[in-house]
XYZ file of N, CA and C in Angstrom:
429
model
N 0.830 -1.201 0.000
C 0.000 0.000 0.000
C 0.870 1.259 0.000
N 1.797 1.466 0.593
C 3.024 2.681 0.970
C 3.614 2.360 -0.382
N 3.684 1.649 -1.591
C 4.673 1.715 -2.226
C 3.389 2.397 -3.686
N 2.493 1.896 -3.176
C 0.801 2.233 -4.599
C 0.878 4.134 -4.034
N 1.026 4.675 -2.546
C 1.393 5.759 -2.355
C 2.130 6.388 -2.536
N 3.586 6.203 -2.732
C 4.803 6.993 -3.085
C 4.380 6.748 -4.498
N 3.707 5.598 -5.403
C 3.663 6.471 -6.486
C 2.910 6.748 -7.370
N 1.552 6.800 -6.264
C 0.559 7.702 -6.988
C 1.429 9.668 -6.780
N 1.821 9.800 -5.676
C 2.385 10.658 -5.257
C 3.456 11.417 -6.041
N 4.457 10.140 -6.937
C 5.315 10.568 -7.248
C 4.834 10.845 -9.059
N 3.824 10.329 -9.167
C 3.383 10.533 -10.673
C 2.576 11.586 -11.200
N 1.775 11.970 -9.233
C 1.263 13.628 -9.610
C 2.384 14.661 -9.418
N 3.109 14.307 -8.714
C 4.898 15.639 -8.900
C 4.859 15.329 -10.617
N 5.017 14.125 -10.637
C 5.955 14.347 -12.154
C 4.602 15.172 -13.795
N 3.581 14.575 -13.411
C 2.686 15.329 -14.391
C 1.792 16.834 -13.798
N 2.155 17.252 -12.743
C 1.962 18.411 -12.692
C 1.910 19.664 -13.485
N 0.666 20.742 -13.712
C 1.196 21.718 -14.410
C 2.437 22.480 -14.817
N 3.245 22.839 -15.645
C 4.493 23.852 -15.392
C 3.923 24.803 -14.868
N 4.921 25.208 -13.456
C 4.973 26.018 -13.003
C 4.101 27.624 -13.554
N 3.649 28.099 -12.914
C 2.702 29.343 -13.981
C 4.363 30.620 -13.849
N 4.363 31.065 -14.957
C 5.676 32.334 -14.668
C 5.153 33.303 -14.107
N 5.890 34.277 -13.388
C 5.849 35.558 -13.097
C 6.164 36.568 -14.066
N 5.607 37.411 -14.601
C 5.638 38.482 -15.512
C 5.680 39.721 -14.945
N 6.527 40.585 -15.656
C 7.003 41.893 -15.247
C 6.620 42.837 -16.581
N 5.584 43.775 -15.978
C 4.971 45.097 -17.205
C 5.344 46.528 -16.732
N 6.569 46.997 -17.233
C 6.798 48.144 -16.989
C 5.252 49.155 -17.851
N 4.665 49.881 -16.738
C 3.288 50.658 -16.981
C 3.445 52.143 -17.921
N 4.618 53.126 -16.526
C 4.919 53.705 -17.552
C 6.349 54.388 -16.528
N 7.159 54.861 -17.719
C 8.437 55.321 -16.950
C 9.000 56.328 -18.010
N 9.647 57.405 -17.202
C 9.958 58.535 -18.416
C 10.425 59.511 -17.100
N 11.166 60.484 -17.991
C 11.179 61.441 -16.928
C 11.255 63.337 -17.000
N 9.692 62.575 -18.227
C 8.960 64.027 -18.153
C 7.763 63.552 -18.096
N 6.776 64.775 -17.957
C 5.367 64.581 -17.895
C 4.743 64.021 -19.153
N 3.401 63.733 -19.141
C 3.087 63.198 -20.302
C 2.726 64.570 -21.505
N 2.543 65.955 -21.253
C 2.893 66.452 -22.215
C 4.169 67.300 -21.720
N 5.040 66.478 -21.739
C 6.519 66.697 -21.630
C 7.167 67.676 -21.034
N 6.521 67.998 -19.543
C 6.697 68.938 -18.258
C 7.478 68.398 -17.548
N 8.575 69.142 -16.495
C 9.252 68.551 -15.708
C 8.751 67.460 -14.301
N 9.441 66.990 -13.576
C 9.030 66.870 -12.548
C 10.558 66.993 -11.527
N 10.489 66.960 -10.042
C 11.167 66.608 -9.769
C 10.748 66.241 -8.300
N 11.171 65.450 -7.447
C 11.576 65.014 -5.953
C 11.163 65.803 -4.835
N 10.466 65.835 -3.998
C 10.309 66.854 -2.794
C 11.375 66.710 -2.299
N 12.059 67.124 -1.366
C 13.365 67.043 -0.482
C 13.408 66.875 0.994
N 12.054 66.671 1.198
C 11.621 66.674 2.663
C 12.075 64.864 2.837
N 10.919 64.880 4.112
C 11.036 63.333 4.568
C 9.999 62.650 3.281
N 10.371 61.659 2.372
C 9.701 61.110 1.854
C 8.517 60.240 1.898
N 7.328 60.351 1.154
C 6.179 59.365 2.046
C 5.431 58.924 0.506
N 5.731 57.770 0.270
C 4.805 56.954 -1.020
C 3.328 56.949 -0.531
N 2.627 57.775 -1.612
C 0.682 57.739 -1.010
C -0.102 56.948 -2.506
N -0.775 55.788 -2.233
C -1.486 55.222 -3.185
C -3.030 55.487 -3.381
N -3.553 55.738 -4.396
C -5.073 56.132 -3.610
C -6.031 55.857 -5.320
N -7.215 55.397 -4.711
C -7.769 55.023 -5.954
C -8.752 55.856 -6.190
N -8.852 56.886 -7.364
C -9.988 58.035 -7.473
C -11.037 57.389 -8.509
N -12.171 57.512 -8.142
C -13.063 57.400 -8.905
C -14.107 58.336 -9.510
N -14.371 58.649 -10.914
C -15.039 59.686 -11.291
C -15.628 58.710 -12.134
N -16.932 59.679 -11.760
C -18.421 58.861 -12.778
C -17.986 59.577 -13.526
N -19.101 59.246 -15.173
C -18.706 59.571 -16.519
C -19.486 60.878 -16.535
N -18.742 61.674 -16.766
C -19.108 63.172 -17.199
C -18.556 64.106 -16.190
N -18.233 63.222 -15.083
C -18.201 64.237 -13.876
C -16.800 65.140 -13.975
N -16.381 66.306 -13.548
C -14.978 67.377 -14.129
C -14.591 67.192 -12.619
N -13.019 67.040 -12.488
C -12.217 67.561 -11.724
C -12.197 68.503 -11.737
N -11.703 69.123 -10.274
C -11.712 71.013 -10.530
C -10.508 70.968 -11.503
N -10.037 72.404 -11.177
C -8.971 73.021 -11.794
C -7.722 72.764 -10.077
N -6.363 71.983 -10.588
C -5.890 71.252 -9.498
C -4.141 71.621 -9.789
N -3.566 71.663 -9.478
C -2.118 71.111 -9.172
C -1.941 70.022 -8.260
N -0.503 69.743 -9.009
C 0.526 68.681 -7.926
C 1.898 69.590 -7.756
N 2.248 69.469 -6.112
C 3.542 69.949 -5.843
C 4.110 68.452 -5.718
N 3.359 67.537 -6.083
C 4.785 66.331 -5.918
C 4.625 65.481 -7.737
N 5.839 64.854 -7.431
C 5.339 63.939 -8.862
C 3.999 62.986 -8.598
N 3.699 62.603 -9.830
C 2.663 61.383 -9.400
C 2.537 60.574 -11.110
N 1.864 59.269 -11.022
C 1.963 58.270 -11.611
C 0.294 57.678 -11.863
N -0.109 57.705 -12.857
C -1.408 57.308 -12.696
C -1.881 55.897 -13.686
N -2.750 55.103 -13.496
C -3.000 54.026 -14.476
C -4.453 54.052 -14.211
N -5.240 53.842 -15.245
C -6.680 53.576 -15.901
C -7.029 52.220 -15.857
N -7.520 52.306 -14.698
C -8.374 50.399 -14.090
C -9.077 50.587 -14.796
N -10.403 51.603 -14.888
C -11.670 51.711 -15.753
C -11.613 52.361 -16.166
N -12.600 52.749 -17.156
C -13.003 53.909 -18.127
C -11.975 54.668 -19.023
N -11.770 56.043 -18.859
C -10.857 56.923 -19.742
C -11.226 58.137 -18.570
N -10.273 59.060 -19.050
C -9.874 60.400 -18.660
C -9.501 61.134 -19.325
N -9.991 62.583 -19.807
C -9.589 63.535 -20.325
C -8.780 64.688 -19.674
N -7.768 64.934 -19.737
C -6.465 66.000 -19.231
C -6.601 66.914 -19.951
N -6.725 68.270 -19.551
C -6.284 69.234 -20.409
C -5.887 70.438 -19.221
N -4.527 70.732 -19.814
C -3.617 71.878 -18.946
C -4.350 73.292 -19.196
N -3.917 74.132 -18.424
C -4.310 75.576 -18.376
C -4.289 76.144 -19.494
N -3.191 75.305 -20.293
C -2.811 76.113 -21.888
C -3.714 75.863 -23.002
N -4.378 74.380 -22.068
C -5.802 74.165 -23.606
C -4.942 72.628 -24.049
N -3.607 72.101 -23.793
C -3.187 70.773 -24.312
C -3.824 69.792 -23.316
N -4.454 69.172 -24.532
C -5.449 67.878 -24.067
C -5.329 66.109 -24.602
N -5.261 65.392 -23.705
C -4.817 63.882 -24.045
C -6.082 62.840 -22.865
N -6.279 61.982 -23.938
C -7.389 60.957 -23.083
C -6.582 59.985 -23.103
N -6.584 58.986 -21.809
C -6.160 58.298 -21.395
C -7.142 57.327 -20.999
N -7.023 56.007 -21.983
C -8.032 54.952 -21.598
C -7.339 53.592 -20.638
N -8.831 53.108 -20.855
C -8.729 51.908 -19.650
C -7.098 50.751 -19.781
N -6.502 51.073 -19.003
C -5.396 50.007 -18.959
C -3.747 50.877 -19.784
N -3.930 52.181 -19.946
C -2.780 53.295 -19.927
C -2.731 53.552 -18.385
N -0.989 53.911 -18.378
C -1.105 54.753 -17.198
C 0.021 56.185 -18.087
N 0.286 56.935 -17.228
C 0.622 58.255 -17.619
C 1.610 58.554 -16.170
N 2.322 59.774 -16.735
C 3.095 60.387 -15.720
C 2.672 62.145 -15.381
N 1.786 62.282 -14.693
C 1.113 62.850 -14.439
C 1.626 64.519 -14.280
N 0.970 65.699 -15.160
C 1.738 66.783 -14.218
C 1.817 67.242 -12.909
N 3.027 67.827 -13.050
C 3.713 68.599 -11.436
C 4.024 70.000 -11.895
N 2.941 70.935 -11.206
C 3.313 71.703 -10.641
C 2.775 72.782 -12.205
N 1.180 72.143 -12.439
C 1.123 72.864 -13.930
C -0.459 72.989 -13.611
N -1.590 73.829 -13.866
C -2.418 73.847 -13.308
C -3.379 72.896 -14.684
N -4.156 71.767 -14.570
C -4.992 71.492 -15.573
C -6.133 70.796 -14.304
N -6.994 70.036 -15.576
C -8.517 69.574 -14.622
C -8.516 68.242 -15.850
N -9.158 67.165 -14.799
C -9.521 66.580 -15.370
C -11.470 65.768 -16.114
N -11.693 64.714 -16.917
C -13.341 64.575 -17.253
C -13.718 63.307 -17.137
N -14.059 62.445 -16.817
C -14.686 60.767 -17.165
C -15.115 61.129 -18.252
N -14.476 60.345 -19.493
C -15.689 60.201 -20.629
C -16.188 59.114 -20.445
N -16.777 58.790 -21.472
C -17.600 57.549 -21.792
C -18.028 56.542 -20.781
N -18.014 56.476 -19.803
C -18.098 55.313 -18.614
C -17.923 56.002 -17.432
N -17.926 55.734 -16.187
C -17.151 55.854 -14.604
C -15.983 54.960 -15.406
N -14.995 55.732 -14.674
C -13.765 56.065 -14.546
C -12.794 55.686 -12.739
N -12.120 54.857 -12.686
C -11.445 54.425 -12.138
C -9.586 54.779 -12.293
N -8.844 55.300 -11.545
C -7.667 55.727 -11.528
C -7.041 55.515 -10.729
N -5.694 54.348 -10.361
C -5.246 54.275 -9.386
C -3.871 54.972 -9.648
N -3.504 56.037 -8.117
C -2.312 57.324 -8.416
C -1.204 56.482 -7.424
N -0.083 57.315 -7.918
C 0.714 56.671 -7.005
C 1.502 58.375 -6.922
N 1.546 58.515 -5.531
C 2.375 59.901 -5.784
C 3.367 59.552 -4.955
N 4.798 60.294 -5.540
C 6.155 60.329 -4.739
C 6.286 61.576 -4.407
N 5.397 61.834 -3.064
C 5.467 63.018 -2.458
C 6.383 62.807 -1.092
N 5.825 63.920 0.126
C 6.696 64.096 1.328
C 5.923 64.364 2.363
N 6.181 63.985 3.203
C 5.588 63.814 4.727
C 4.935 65.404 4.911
N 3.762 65.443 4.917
C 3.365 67.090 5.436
C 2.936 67.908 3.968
N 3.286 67.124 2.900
C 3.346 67.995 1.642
C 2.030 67.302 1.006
N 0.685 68.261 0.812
C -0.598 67.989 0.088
C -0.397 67.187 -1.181
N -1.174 66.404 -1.743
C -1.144 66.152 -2.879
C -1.285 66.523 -4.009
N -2.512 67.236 -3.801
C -3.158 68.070 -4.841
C -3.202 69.547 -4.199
N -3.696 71.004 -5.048
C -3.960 72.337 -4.176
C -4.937 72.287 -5.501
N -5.511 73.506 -5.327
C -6.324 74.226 -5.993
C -6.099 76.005 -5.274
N -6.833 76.737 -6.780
C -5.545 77.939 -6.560
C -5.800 78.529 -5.263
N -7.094 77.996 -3.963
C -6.860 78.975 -3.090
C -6.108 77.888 -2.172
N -5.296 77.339 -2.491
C -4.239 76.401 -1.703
C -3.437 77.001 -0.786
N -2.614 76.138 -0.241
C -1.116 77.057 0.426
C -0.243 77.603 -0.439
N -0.628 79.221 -0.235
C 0.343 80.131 -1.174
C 1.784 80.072 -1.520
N 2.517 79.339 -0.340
C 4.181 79.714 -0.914
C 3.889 78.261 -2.041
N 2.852 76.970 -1.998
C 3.132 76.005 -2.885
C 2.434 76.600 -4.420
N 0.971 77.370 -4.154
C 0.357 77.537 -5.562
C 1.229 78.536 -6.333
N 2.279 79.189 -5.647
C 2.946 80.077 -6.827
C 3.540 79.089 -7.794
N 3.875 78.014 -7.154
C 4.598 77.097 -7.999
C 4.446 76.949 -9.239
N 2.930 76.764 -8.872
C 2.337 76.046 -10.240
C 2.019 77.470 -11.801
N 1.976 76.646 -12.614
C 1.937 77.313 -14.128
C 0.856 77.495 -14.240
């Protein structure tokens, strides 16, 4: 019986699935904005913030800055960007983007609710977002 066990045992090791692989998808990496704005590093104490925004379809972001960098990817829907200057880019489901810093635009849900998970490389004490009646020494920053 111990020997019908080692090799029923040893015949499910040997016909086992291959192993499933691990896969690696660089999302997005660059080191300008996506319409080709700087970014750079807070200098404070550093603090990684992840956060998942959701906008129904139609609904407008205000008018916003970032004083830190940030990183965004499209779980659902799409997003429309357009900067203070009027340059505008939609970003659909399963893009991510490198988000502006320190440039004033707003964003739109088209077509669907809209799902966005951010990743910002900001700093301990330092907001994520302002809007222009923000903290003044940060909104001069912005363009």
């Amino acid at each position: 019986m111990q020997v019908l066990i080692i090799l029923l045992v040893g015949l499910l090791l040997y016909f086992r699935p291959a192993d499933a692989q691990v896969t690696v998808q660089v999302l997005a990496q660059n080191s300008v904005t996506w319409d080709g704005g700087d970014f750079r590093y807070p200098t404070a104490i550093p603090q990684i913030t992840v956060v998942k925004i959701k906008v129904p379809q139609g609904a407008q972001l205000p008018e916003h800055c970032h004083p830190v960098p940030l990183a965004a990817y499209v779980a659902k829907g799409a997003i429309q960007v357009t900067t203070s200057a009027g340059v505008q880019a939609v970003f659909n489901e399963g893009q991510s983007f490198i988000e502006d810093m320190n440039r004033w635009h707003r964003g739109v849900g088209v077509g669907t609710d809209t799902e966005l998970i951010v990743v910002y490389a900001g700093a301990k004490d330092l907001p994520l977002s302002l809007d222009r009646n923000g903290q003044a020494e940060l909104v001069k920053e912005c363009e």
